Tab-separated table of C-alpha atoms and ligand atoms in Angstrom:
chain	number	residue	atom	x	y	z
A	326	MET	CA	-21.000	28.652	0.767
A	327	PRO	CA	-20.955	32.234	1.984
A	328	ASP	CA	-19.266	34.491	-0.297
A	329	GLN	CA	-15.727	35.200	-0.093
A	330	LEU	CA	-13.372	34.948	2.954
A	331	GLY	CA	-10.096	36.800	1.949
A	332	ASN	CA	-8.028	37.253	-1.144
A	333	ARG	CA	-5.868	34.649	-1.359
A	334	ALA	CA	-5.626	30.487	0.867
A	335	VAL	CA	-1.772	29.034	-0.121
A	336	VAL	CA	-1.953	25.190	0.507
A	337	LEU	CA	1.674	23.804	0.897
A	338	GLY	CA	2.401	20.466	-0.096
A	339	GLY	CA	0.411	18.786	-3.617
A	340	SER	CA	-0.715	15.215	-2.336
A	341	LEU	CA	-3.549	13.925	-1.533
A	342	ALA	CA	-4.786	16.579	1.113
A	343	GLY	CA	-3.541	19.238	-0.678
A	344	LEU	CA	-5.596	19.079	-3.261
A	345	LEU	CA	-8.758	18.227	-0.949
A	346	ALA	CA	-7.754	21.326	1.078
A	347	ALA	CA	-8.003	23.261	-2.542
A	348	ASP	CA	-10.451	22.083	-3.813
A	349	VAL	CA	-12.523	23.208	-0.451
A	350	LEU	CA	-10.753	26.991	0.079
A	351	ALA	CA	-10.972	27.335	-4.087
A	352	GLU	CA	-15.077	27.455	-2.761
A	353	VAL	CA	-13.844	30.728	-0.520
A	354	TYR	CA	-11.121	32.228	-1.342
A	355	ALA	CA	-10.244	34.316	-4.733
A	356	GLU	CA	-7.405	32.881	-5.438
A	357	VAL	CA	-5.806	28.608	-4.385
A	358	LEU	CA	-2.316	28.861	-4.513
A	359	VAL	CA	-0.869	25.178	-4.544
A	360	VAL	CA	2.498	24.803	-3.394
A	361	ASP	CA	4.520	21.343	-3.146
A	362	ARG	CA	8.504	20.393	-4.737
A	363	ASP	CA	6.984	18.419	-7.674
A	364	GLU	CA	6.790	18.844	-10.716
A	365	LEU	CA	2.986	17.455	-10.909
A	366	ALA	CA	1.509	18.169	-14.378
A	367	GLY	CA	1.039	15.294	-16.084
A	368	VAL	CA	3.436	13.198	-14.074
A	369	GLU	CA	1.440	9.736	-14.305
A	370	GLY	CA	4.355	7.481	-11.655
A	371	PRO	CA	4.860	7.508	-8.263
A	372	ARG	CA	6.299	10.993	-7.527
A	373	ARG	CA	9.724	11.622	-4.892
A	374	GLY	CA	8.000	13.880	-2.602
A	375	VAL	CA	5.008	10.320	-2.147
A	376	PRO	CA	8.309	7.483	-1.293
A	377	HIS	CA	5.081	5.890	-0.299
A	378	GLY	CA	3.153	6.497	-3.909
A	379	ARG	CA	4.578	3.036	-4.477
A	380	HIS	CA	2.947	0.930	-2.993
A	381	ALA	CA	-0.551	-0.983	-2.236
A	382	HIS	CA	-3.245	2.387	-1.585
A	383	GLY	CA	-7.471	0.535	-1.053
A	384	LEU	CA	-9.872	3.824	-1.133
A	385	VAL	CA	-11.674	2.203	1.641
A	386	GLY	CA	-16.142	2.697	2.008
A	387	ARG	CA	-16.391	5.840	3.665
A	388	GLY	CA	-12.822	7.726	1.447
A	389	GLN	CA	-15.387	6.285	-1.995
A	390	GLN	CA	-17.973	8.143	-0.749
A	391	ILE	CA	-16.839	11.403	0.625
A	392	PHE	CA	-14.334	11.788	-2.777
A	393	GLU	CA	-17.153	11.325	-5.379
A	394	GLU	CA	-19.020	14.346	-3.543
A	395	ARG	CA	-16.560	16.333	-4.235
A	396	PHE	CA	-15.102	14.980	-7.571
A	397	PRO	CA	-18.894	13.906	-9.175
A	398	GLY	CA	-18.529	10.961	-11.595
A	399	LEU	CA	-14.275	10.336	-10.136
A	400	MET	CA	-15.561	6.505	-10.089
A	401	GLN	CA	-16.429	6.784	-13.321
A	402	GLU	CA	-13.293	7.985	-14.574
A	403	LEU	CA	-11.740	6.337	-13.366
A	404	GLU	CA	-13.279	2.837	-14.229
A	405	THR	CA	-13.190	4.635	-17.857
A	406	ALA	CA	-9.429	4.425	-16.875
A	407	GLY	CA	-9.039	0.467	-16.316
A	408	VAL	CA	-9.567	0.452	-12.583
A	409	ARG	CA	-11.886	-1.780	-11.341
A	410	PRO	CA	-14.280	-0.411	-8.470
A	411	GLY	CA	-15.591	-3.427	-6.087
A	412	ASP	CA	-18.289	-4.516	-3.147
A	413	PHE	CA	-15.315	-4.637	-0.038
A	414	SER	CA	-15.961	-6.954	1.070
A	415	GLY	CA	-18.471	-9.034	-2.257
A	416	ASP	CA	-15.171	-8.322	-4.569
A	417	ILE	CA	-13.020	-8.934	-2.890
A	418	ARG	CA	-11.250	-12.512	-0.958
A	419	TRP	CA	-9.528	-10.738	2.267
A	420	TYR	CA	-8.539	-13.588	4.369
A	421	PHE	CA	-7.276	-13.121	7.945
A	422	ASN	CA	-4.962	-15.560	10.865
A	423	GLY	CA	-4.684	-18.054	6.782
A	424	MET	CA	-9.117	-18.004	6.214
A	425	GLN	CA	-10.871	-16.482	4.165
A	426	LEU	CA	-14.052	-14.052	5.719
A	427	ARG	CA	-16.816	-15.310	3.796
A	428	PRO	CA	-17.779	-12.882	2.206
A	429	ALA	CA	-21.531	-10.071	1.950
A	430	GLN	CA	-22.568	-7.514	0.474
A	431	THR	CA	-21.926	-3.960	2.160
A	432	GLY	CA	-22.658	-1.832	-0.616
A	433	LEU	CA	-20.227	0.155	0.506
A	434	LEU	CA	-17.505	0.289	-3.016
A	435	SER	CA	-13.679	-0.542	-1.776
A	436	VAL	CA	-11.210	0.969	-4.448
A	437	PRO	CA	-7.625	-0.724	-4.988
A	438	CYS	CA	-5.958	1.088	-6.958
A	439	THR	CA	-1.933	2.702	-7.254
A	440	ARG	CA	-1.342	5.590	-5.466
A	441	PRO	CA	-0.381	7.835	-8.493
A	442	VAL	CA	-3.259	6.530	-10.244
A	443	ILE	CA	-5.999	8.080	-7.527
A	444	GLU	CA	-3.469	11.564	-7.417
A	445	ARG	CA	-4.012	11.860	-10.468
A	446	PHE	CA	-8.213	11.620	-11.628
A	447	VAL	CA	-8.319	14.248	-8.018
A	448	ARG	CA	-5.588	16.310	-9.139
A	449	GLY	CA	-6.974	16.522	-12.888
A	450	ARG	CA	-10.095	17.514	-10.828
A	451	VAL	CA	-8.423	20.545	-8.894
A	452	GLU	CA	-6.635	21.568	-11.729
A	453	LYS	CA	-9.345	22.029	-13.307
A	454	VAL	CA	-11.101	24.476	-10.689
A	455	PRO	CA	-9.955	28.372	-12.369
A	456	ASN	CA	-9.001	30.037	-9.455
A	457	VAL	CA	-6.374	27.493	-8.469
A	458	ARG	CA	-2.566	27.989	-8.759
A	459	PHE	CA	-0.072	24.936	-8.377
A	460	ILE	CA	2.951	25.817	-8.090
A	461	GLU	CA	5.490	23.266	-8.481
A	462	GLN	CA	8.647	22.301	-7.999
A	463	TYR	CA	9.572	25.175	-4.911
A	464	ASP	CA	10.080	23.760	-1.899
A	465	ILE	CA	8.551	25.564	1.290
A	466	VAL	CA	11.182	26.983	3.385
A	467	GLY	CA	9.395	28.822	5.746
A	468	LEU	CA	6.415	30.551	7.129
A	469	GLU	CA	5.909	34.613	7.628
A	470	THR	CA	4.070	36.394	10.604
A	471	THR	CA	3.333	39.257	11.473
A	472	PRO	CA	6.202	40.416	13.811
A	473	ASP	CA	4.664	39.225	17.584
A	474	ALA	CA	3.921	36.621	15.767
A	475	GLY	CA	0.589	36.333	16.232
A	476	ARG	CA	-0.580	35.856	12.632
A	477	VAL	CA	0.263	33.777	10.013
A	478	THR	CA	0.566	35.808	7.140
A	479	GLY	CA	2.456	34.822	3.869
A	480	VAL	CA	5.306	31.344	3.128
A	481	ARG	CA	9.185	31.683	1.950
A	482	ILE	CA	9.578	29.704	-0.816
A	483	GLN	CA	12.908	28.045	-3.220
A	484	THR	CA	12.562	26.991	-6.985
A	485	ARG	CA	14.329	23.818	-5.633
A	486	ASP	CA	17.511	24.251	-7.821
A	487	GLY	CA	18.065	27.202	-6.118
A	488	SER	CA	17.713	29.275	-10.309
A	489	ALA	CA	16.329	31.381	-7.825
A	490	GLY	CA	16.202	33.199	-3.940
A	491	PRO	CA	13.779	32.296	-1.945
A	492	GLU	CA	10.342	34.807	-2.032
A	493	VAL	CA	6.988	35.532	-0.122
A	494	LEU	CA	4.046	34.526	-0.206
A	495	ASN	CA	1.250	36.691	1.087
A	496	ALA	CA	-1.554	35.175	2.327
A	497	ASP	CA	-5.450	35.230	4.606
A	498	LEU	CA	-5.080	31.610	5.520
A	499	VAL	CA	-2.725	28.728	5.320
A	500	ILE	CA	-2.507	25.000	4.974
A	501	ASP	CA	-0.299	22.431	5.275
A	502	THR	CA	-0.630	18.929	4.292
A	503	THR	CA	2.961	18.800	4.036
A	504	GLY	CA	2.632	15.005	5.060
A	505	ARG	CA	3.933	13.299	7.545
A	506	GLY	CA	8.201	14.894	7.318
A	507	SER	CA	5.382	18.448	8.028
A	508	ARG	CA	7.917	21.212	9.753
A	509	THR	CA	4.900	23.391	11.236
A	510	PRO	CA	6.110	21.881	15.219
A	511	ALA	CA	9.988	22.696	14.085
A	512	TRP	CA	7.984	25.876	12.858
A	513	LEU	CA	6.131	26.996	15.685
A	514	GLU	CA	9.217	26.446	18.563
A	515	GLU	CA	10.745	28.761	16.341
A	516	LEU	CA	7.940	31.005	16.381
A	517	GLY	CA	7.681	31.142	20.049
A	518	TYR	CA	4.793	27.895	20.898
A	519	SER	CA	5.164	25.018	21.404
A	520	ARG	CA	4.708	21.599	19.900
A	521	PRO	CA	2.176	19.732	19.359
A	522	SER	CA	2.525	15.937	21.483
A	523	GLU	CA	3.159	13.457	20.244
A	524	ASP	CA	1.679	9.756	19.647
A	525	ARG	CA	3.306	7.455	18.475
A	526	VAL	CA	3.171	3.527	18.001
A	527	LYS	CA	6.260	1.683	16.919
A	528	VAL	CA	4.932	-1.628	14.322
A	529	ASP	CA	8.009	-1.425	12.661
A	530	LEU	CA	6.408	-2.063	9.771
A	531	ALA	CA	7.791	-2.099	6.289
A	532	TYR	CA	6.236	-2.974	2.710
A	533	THR	CA	8.169	-4.093	-0.464
A	534	THR	CA	6.512	-3.840	-3.636
A	535	ARG	CA	7.191	-5.682	-7.441
A	536	HIS	CA	5.269	-5.819	-9.879
A	537	TYR	CA	4.128	-8.613	-12.575
A	538	ARG	CA	2.063	-10.177	-15.379
A	539	VAL	CA	0.983	-13.119	-14.681
A	540	PRO	CA	0.336	-15.627	-17.069
A	541	ARG	CA	-3.249	-17.047	-15.249
A	542	ASP	CA	-5.246	-13.886	-14.037
A	543	PRO	CA	-5.546	-15.413	-10.692
A	544	PHE	CA	-8.830	-13.197	-9.735
A	545	GLY	CA	-11.557	-14.043	-12.218
A	546	SER	CA	-14.539	-11.134	-11.236
A	547	ASP	CA	-13.491	-10.442	-7.327
A	548	ILE	CA	-10.743	-6.804	-7.483
A	549	ALA	CA	-8.248	-8.347	-4.757
A	550	ILE	CA	-6.500	-10.470	-2.665
A	551	ILE	CA	-5.561	-9.214	1.023
A	552	ALA	CA	-3.770	-10.918	3.578
A	553	ALA	CA	-5.036	-8.966	7.115
A	554	ALA	CA	-1.536	-9.299	8.898
A	555	THR	CA	-2.600	-9.348	12.484
A	556	PRO	CA	-0.709	-10.677	15.685
A	557	SER	CA	-1.284	-15.077	15.011
A	558	HIS	CA	-0.316	-14.006	10.577
A	559	PRO	CA	1.344	-11.023	11.347
A	560	ARG	CA	2.975	-11.059	7.433
A	561	GLY	CA	0.727	-9.536	5.048
A	562	ALA	CA	0.235	-9.314	1.517
A	563	PHE	CA	-2.280	-6.457	-0.781
A	564	TYR	CA	-2.607	-8.595	-4.442
A	565	TYR	CA	-4.260	-6.549	-6.938
A	566	ARG	CA	-4.454	-6.157	-11.001
A	567	LEU	CA	-2.372	-2.442	-12.165
A	568	PRO	CA	-5.787	-0.177	-13.884
A	569	GLY	CA	-5.857	-2.099	-18.018
A	570	ASP	CA	-6.546	-5.717	-18.868
A	571	ASP	CA	-2.672	-6.822	-19.934
A	572	GLY	CA	-3.133	-9.076	-17.040
A	573	ARG	CA	-0.444	-6.485	-14.768
A	574	VAL	CA	-0.685	-6.407	-11.169
A	575	GLU	CA	1.076	-5.111	-7.935
A	576	LEU	CA	1.904	-7.917	-5.175
A	577	SER	CA	2.921	-5.603	-1.504
A	578	LEU	CA	4.070	-7.509	1.263
A	579	THR	CA	4.005	-6.259	4.298
A	580	GLY	CA	5.426	-6.970	7.678
A	581	VAL	CA	6.031	-5.762	11.245
A	582	LEU	CA	8.557	-5.677	13.785
A	583	GLY	CA	11.190	-5.700	11.492
A	584	ASP	CA	9.994	-8.239	9.463
A	585	HIS	CA	10.303	-6.262	6.181
A	586	PRO	CA	9.898	-8.322	2.977
A	587	PRO	CA	12.840	-8.294	1.556
A	588	THR	CA	14.259	-6.469	-1.913
A	589	ASP	CA	15.511	-9.142	-3.108
A	590	PRO	CA	13.351	-11.463	-5.494
A	591	ASP	CA	14.532	-15.245	-4.254
A	592	GLY	CA	13.135	-13.519	-0.683
A	593	PHE	CA	10.704	-11.400	-1.618
A	594	LEU	CA	9.362	-14.666	-3.310
A	595	GLU	CA	10.005	-16.994	0.144
A	596	PHE	CA	8.349	-13.800	1.489
A	597	VAL	CA	5.430	-14.655	0.090
A	598	ARG	CA	5.475	-19.075	-0.127
A	599	SER	CA	5.877	-18.160	3.766
A	600	LEU	CA	2.072	-16.206	3.207
A	601	PRO	CA	-1.258	-17.854	4.794
A	602	VAL	CA	-2.910	-17.553	1.670
A	603	PRO	CA	-1.628	-20.394	-1.132
A	604	GLU	CA	-3.030	-18.654	-3.439
A	605	ILE	CA	-0.633	-15.902	-4.013
A	606	TYR	CA	2.624	-17.249	-4.434
A	607	GLU	CA	0.704	-20.083	-6.701
A	608	SER	CA	-0.310	-16.675	-9.386
A	609	ILE	CA	3.340	-14.857	-8.937
A	610	ARG	CA	5.776	-17.744	-9.095
A	611	GLU	CA	5.559	-18.891	-12.748
A	612	ALA	CA	4.824	-14.629	-13.880
A	613	GLU	CA	6.198	-12.483	-16.305
A	614	PRO	CA	8.100	-9.315	-13.266
A	615	ILE	CA	7.618	-6.117	-14.792
A	616	ASP	CA	10.244	-4.068	-12.378
A	617	ASP	CA	12.665	-4.882	-8.895
A	618	PRO	CA	10.865	-4.957	-5.830
A	619	VAL	CA	11.650	-2.233	-2.937
A	620	MET	CA	11.284	-1.270	-0.011
A	621	PHE	CA	9.311	1.493	1.718
A	622	ARG	CA	10.028	1.227	6.078
A	623	PHE	CA	7.259	3.164	8.595
A	624	PRO	CA	8.768	3.199	11.387
A	625	ALA	CA	5.409	3.608	14.213
A	626	SER	CA	1.463	6.366	13.796
A	627	VAL	CA	1.860	9.578	14.191
A	628	ARG	CA	-0.308	11.418	15.974
A	629	ARG	CA	-0.125	15.700	16.684
A	630	ARG	CA	-2.516	16.043	19.287
A	631	TYR	CA	-2.884	19.736	17.649
A	632	GLU	CA	-5.894	20.326	19.634
A	633	ARG	CA	-4.056	20.156	22.982
A	634	LEU	CA	-2.656	23.770	21.996
A	635	THR	CA	-3.408	26.131	23.369
A	636	ARG	CA	-1.420	28.710	22.258
A	637	PHE	CA	-1.483	28.279	17.958
A	638	PRO	CA	-0.971	31.714	15.006
A	639	GLU	CA	-3.842	32.428	13.486
A	640	GLY	CA	-4.258	31.677	10.163
A	641	LEU	CA	-2.415	28.271	10.342
A	642	LEU	CA	-3.950	25.178	9.540
A	643	VAL	CA	-3.161	21.689	9.313
A	644	MET	CA	-4.499	18.725	7.766
A	645	GLY	CA	-3.719	14.293	6.225
A	646	ASP	CA	-0.827	12.654	7.173
A	647	ALA	CA	1.116	16.097	8.618
A	648	VAL	CA	-1.608	15.874	11.920
A	649	CYS	CA	-1.964	12.008	11.950
A	650	SER	CA	-0.016	9.113	9.697
A	651	PHE	CA	-2.067	5.785	10.703
A	652	ASN	CA	-0.508	2.506	10.077
A	653	PRO	CA	-0.639	1.692	6.017
A	654	VAL	CA	-2.033	-1.035	6.481
A	655	TYR	CA	-5.361	-0.399	7.358
A	656	ALA	CA	-5.728	2.021	4.569
A	657	GLN	CA	-7.518	4.623	6.333
A	658	GLY	CA	-4.788	7.745	5.828
A	659	MET	CA	-7.108	9.963	2.537
A	660	ALA	CA	-10.337	8.202	4.161
A	661	VAL	CA	-9.391	10.092	7.551
A	662	ALA	CA	-7.541	13.476	4.940
A	663	ALA	CA	-11.847	13.503	2.645
A	664	ILE	CA	-13.414	13.425	6.578
A	665	GLU	CA	-11.205	16.587	7.503
A	666	SER	CA	-11.682	18.199	3.901
A	667	GLN	CA	-15.119	17.732	5.124
A	668	VAL	CA	-15.161	19.182	8.470
A	669	LEU	CA	-12.498	22.097	6.425
A	670	ALA	CA	-16.082	22.556	4.217
A	671	ASP	CA	-18.523	22.994	7.116
A	672	GLN	CA	-16.174	25.124	8.829
A	673	LEU	CA	-15.727	27.598	6.175
A	674	ARG	CA	-19.881	27.327	6.039
A	675	LYS	CA	-20.893	29.130	9.129
A	676	ALA	CA	-18.247	32.254	6.918
A	677	HIS	CA	-15.528	32.493	8.772
A	678	VAL	CA	-11.834	31.182	9.580
A	679	PRO	CA	-12.804	28.638	12.107
A	680	PRO	CA	-9.527	29.761	14.788
A	681	ALA	CA	-7.347	26.842	14.416
A	682	ARG	CA	-8.681	24.817	18.275
A	683	ASP	CA	-12.069	24.695	16.857
A	684	PHE	CA	-10.415	23.678	13.676
A	685	PHE	CA	-8.316	21.151	15.759
A	686	GLN	CA	-11.030	19.333	17.981
A	687	ALA	CA	-13.037	19.236	15.264
A	688	ILE	CA	-10.758	16.877	13.139
A	689	SER	CA	-9.494	15.508	16.829
A	690	ARG	CA	-12.984	14.250	17.206
A	691	GLU	CA	-13.204	12.319	13.685
A	692	ILE	CA	-9.242	11.618	14.454
A	693	ASP	CA	-10.459	8.482	17.913
A	694	SER	CA	-11.836	5.842	15.625
A	695	PRO	CA	-9.783	5.353	13.041
A	696	TRP	CA	-7.017	5.782	15.370
A	697	ASP	CA	-8.103	2.937	18.294
A	698	PHE	CA	-8.883	1.421	16.061
A	699	ALA	CA	-5.308	0.589	14.500
A	700	ALA	CA	-3.332	1.316	17.795
A	701	THR	CA	-5.828	-1.142	20.011
A	702	ALA	CA	-4.931	-3.598	17.423
A	703	ASP	CA	-1.035	-3.232	16.844
A	704	LEU	CA	-1.173	-3.559	20.620
A	705	GLY	CA	-2.161	-7.508	19.974
A	706	TYR	CA	1.558	-8.281	18.750
A	707	ARG	CA	3.564	-8.545	21.829
A	708	GLY	CA	6.648	-7.125	20.153
A	709	VAL	CA	5.035	-3.652	19.945
A	710	GLU	CA	5.510	-1.143	23.082
A	711	GLY	CA	1.682	0.414	24.904
A	712	ARG	CA	0.202	-0.387	27.482
A	713	ARG	CA	-2.265	-2.472	27.128
A	714	THR	CA	-5.352	-2.240	29.304
A	715	ALA	CA	-7.896	-4.688	29.701
A	716	LYS	CA	-9.911	-3.062	27.045
A	717	VAL	CA	-7.427	-3.471	24.518
A	718	ARG	CA	-7.086	-6.866	25.973
A	719	MET	CA	-10.561	-7.269	25.253
A	720	ILE	CA	-10.961	-5.462	22.181
A	721	ASN	CA	-8.482	-8.124	20.853
A	722	GLY	CA	-9.212	-11.295	21.825
A	723	TYR	CA	-13.549	-10.863	21.257
A	724	VAL	CA	-12.238	-9.267	17.890
A	725	ALA	CA	-9.855	-12.792	16.343
A	726	ARG	CA	-12.917	-14.528	17.839
A	727	LEU	CA	-14.791	-12.207	15.522
A	728	GLN	CA	-12.714	-13.134	12.609
A	729	ARG	CA	-12.720	-17.050	12.598
A	730	ALA	CA	-17.378	-16.471	13.649
A	731	ALA	CA	-16.927	-14.561	9.975
A	732	VAL	CA	-15.337	-17.360	7.976
A	733	HIS	CA	-18.832	-19.025	8.834
A	734	ASP	CA	-21.155	-15.752	9.287
A	735	ASP	CA	-21.199	-12.910	6.204
A	736	SER	CA	-23.652	-10.159	8.706
A	737	LEU	CA	-20.711	-10.647	10.748
A	738	THR	CA	-18.343	-9.773	7.936
A	739	ASN	CA	-20.048	-7.063	6.417
A	740	ALA	CA	-19.938	-5.468	10.126
A	741	PHE	CA	-16.714	-5.368	9.765
A	742	MET	CA	-15.981	-4.294	6.640
A	743	ARG	CA	-18.037	-1.107	7.316
A	744	VAL	CA	-16.551	-0.254	10.261
A	745	ALA	CA	-12.486	-0.875	8.978
A	746	GLY	CA	-13.965	1.291	6.177
A	747	LEU	CA	-14.818	3.895	8.649
A	748	VAL	CA	-18.683	4.136	7.307
A	749	ASP	CA	-20.042	2.230	11.376
A	750	GLU	CA	-18.287	2.713	14.939
A	751	PRO	CA	-16.359	-0.156	16.255
A	752	THR	CA	-19.016	-0.251	19.313
A	753	ALA	CA	-22.067	-1.280	16.196
A	754	LEU	CA	-19.284	-4.374	16.788
A	755	LEU	CA	-20.635	-4.966	20.385
A	756	ARG	CA	-23.892	-4.748	18.958
A	757	PRO	CA	-25.443	-7.959	21.537
A	758	GLY	CA	-27.081	-9.995	18.218
A	759	ARG	CA	-22.811	-9.497	16.637
A	760	VAL	CA	-21.037	-10.728	20.246
A	761	LEU	CA	-23.813	-12.857	20.827
A	762	ARG	CA	-23.879	-14.736	16.851
A	763	THR	CA	-19.787	-14.209	17.858
A	764	LEU	CA	-19.724	-16.457	20.493
A	765	ARG	CA	-21.914	-19.126	18.449
A	766	GLN	CA	-20.039	-19.105	14.863
A	767	SER	CA	-16.544	-18.801	16.491
A	768	GLY	CA	-16.575	-22.175	17.792
A	769	ARG	CA	-17.671	-23.482	14.639
A	770	ARG	CA	-15.059	-25.995	12.871
A	771	THR	CA	-12.933	-23.866	10.731
A	772	PRO	CA	-10.736	-25.584	8.286
A	773	ALA	CA	-7.509	-25.468	9.095
A	774	PRO	CA	-5.155	-22.777	8.314
A	775	ALA	CA	-2.653	-22.769	5.757
A	776	PRO	CA	0.972	-24.106	7.056
A	777	LEU	CA	3.825	-20.416	7.937
A	778	ALA	CA	6.616	-20.518	7.244
A	779	VAL	CA	7.589	-17.734	10.152
A	780	VAL	CA	5.128	-17.238	12.761
A	781	ARG	CA	5.716	-13.874	14.716
A	782	ASP	CA	4.600	-11.131	17.135
B	344	LIG	C1	2.677	2.632	2.496
B	344	LIG	C2	1.816	3.373	2.438
B	344	LIG	C3	0.119	1.957	1.864
B	344	LIG	C4	-0.573	3.819	2.172
B	344	LIG	N1	-2.405	3.066	1.735
B	344	LIG	C5	-3.328	3.410	2.616
B	344	LIG	C6	-4.388	2.108	1.582
B	344	LIG	O1	-4.331	1.794	1.351
B	344	LIG	N2	-5.269	3.586	1.843
B	344	LIG	C7	-5.391	4.458	2.637
B	344	LIG	O2	-6.235	5.628	2.375
B	344	LIG	N3	-4.229	5.362	3.270
B	344	LIG	C8	-3.152	5.284	2.706
B	344	LIG	N4	-1.341	6.034	2.939
B	344	LIG	C9	-1.731	6.584	4.234
B	344	LIG	C10	-1.823	8.214	2.806
B	344	LIG	O3	-0.565	7.528	1.582
B	344	LIG	C11	-1.670	9.035	2.956
B	344	LIG	O4	-2.978	9.430	4.242
B	344	LIG	C12	-2.090	10.205	2.121
B	344	LIG	O5	-1.416	10.221	0.830
B	344	LIG	C13	-2.433	11.589	2.366
B	344	LIG	O6	-1.916	12.254	2.618
B	344	LIG	P1	-0.912	13.889	2.515
B	344	LIG	O7	-1.798	14.031	1.529
B	344	LIG	O8	-0.802	14.115	4.100
B	344	LIG	O9	1.096	13.780	3.245
B	344	LIG	P2	2.008	12.678	1.144
B	344	LIG	O10	0.901	12.118	1.013
B	344	LIG	O11	2.570	12.611	2.201
B	344	LIG	O12	1.849	14.443	0.287
B	344	LIG	C14	3.097	15.525	0.766
B	344	LIG	C15	2.580	16.329	-0.166
B	344	LIG	O13	3.496	17.365	0.305
B	344	LIG	C16	5.246	17.709	-0.162
B	344	LIG	N5	5.966	18.051	0.394
B	344	LIG	C17	6.871	17.866	1.952
B	344	LIG	N6	7.381	18.371	2.479
B	344	LIG	C18	7.655	19.235	1.385
B	344	LIG	C19	8.389	20.580	1.210
B	344	LIG	N7	9.052	21.080	2.500
B	344	LIG	N8	8.227	21.961	0.823
B	344	LIG	C20	7.047	21.769	-0.621
B	344	LIG	N9	6.092	20.222	-1.090
B	344	LIG	C21	6.529	19.568	0.121
B	344	LIG	C22	5.018	16.135	-1.614
B	344	LIG	O14	5.522	16.470	-2.377
B	344	LIG	C23	3.989	15.641	-0.639
B	344	LIG	O15	3.498	15.642	-2.009
B	344	LIG	C24	-0.556	4.227	3.227
B	344	LIG	C25	0.772	5.484	3.754
B	344	LIG	C26	1.794	3.804	2.898
B	344	LIG	C27	3.010	4.794	4.066
């Protein structure tokens, strides 16, 4: 990294994207302040500012690699705390369309662990960086700019309890990582700029999550059982152990297009029973619930096209879910935030603060693939609005075939998981050898999928 680029950078939001950004900035700013509305230090469980943190989170291949590069030894620390990372396919029972994919050793680590645990350990690392300071329980209320609004010069913050009036934090650079509710679009408008246009894919998804203590471990040497939602089997589940060996598990159910997993205990159990993976119901039905089911609604994936703006103030960047919040069932958000932090580090390495346009264009190129992967898959559901080009229909037809073929062929499981893990581009699935294997293997007889209580599309 070059020598110092400035005296102070301020990061808005101390969640995962904010923590990654702060760690990168600390290498080139004398001081980095991270502002969040929540209490952060010592917090071990879910927090108000991150309501999605109550639901299943896994760090997929590319994300795991970047987190480990940035915070060497992080995986070992997580393991010491009882988290069990494992192979993204070889150690996870993946079910698509009611059939288990043939496990493959992908060499990619997956970290199924609760969101608060990942955040706590990453925050632990950033808290140790001497020039990073956390400003907790403060609301970010607005931006400070030069009189012509051409440059952001700081932020206005206010204590949550209103005990003091607004304060200004001056900054050479401000990075907004306040998540999907980011107010940068509104602030831009107030300052005389255009809001970014938005791409939306309305999936009307909900996660409902409950924790149990199970009398018998259903996982064996595996780390998770995942019923992936697909258009033919749209109800999904993420099921894995909580850190430690005390039999506690987390079960997140997912349902799209208004078919939301209920929060009443009977309805929740009935939804589990309707999954095309009976082993989850078998494991849960005699388990001891630890809490009540909690729901998180996710109406739409949203991509803000900052890279298309022709005017943008200097001294301000945006990252993480504030730029793009992906349909969470594909588990991409944390990995993409990590990739964006690499882009930031690469650009800062060139010894200047990247012009906003360069930064947004660079992260947009990184967002393209995961966004297309998720949006294309979502358009496989008839009820999701959007243009189904011939390409979208062809890809969805082919991927469904590939998933059927992967029930018999672990090289196809491997290829698919490397794409889902954001390590390979989706075009890797179209290599001639893979197309041939898909065509050959997808015609083979497969075990009949378990009957469904409900089928929607
Ligand atoms: C149900 C669900 C499941 C998911 N599962 C996965 C998964 O398996 N794998 C994966 O990689 N990703 C997953 N994601 C996505 C992942 O949670 C996010 O990509 C990740 O948390 C990074 O988000 P972020 O840091 O950009 O924003 P957030 O996590 O949304 O954090 C925003 C932060 O800003 C603070 N804040 C907001 N507004 C203000 C304000 N005005 N003043 C002060 N502070 C403020 C909040 O307190 C919070 O700390 C999932 C998302 C959802 C919804």
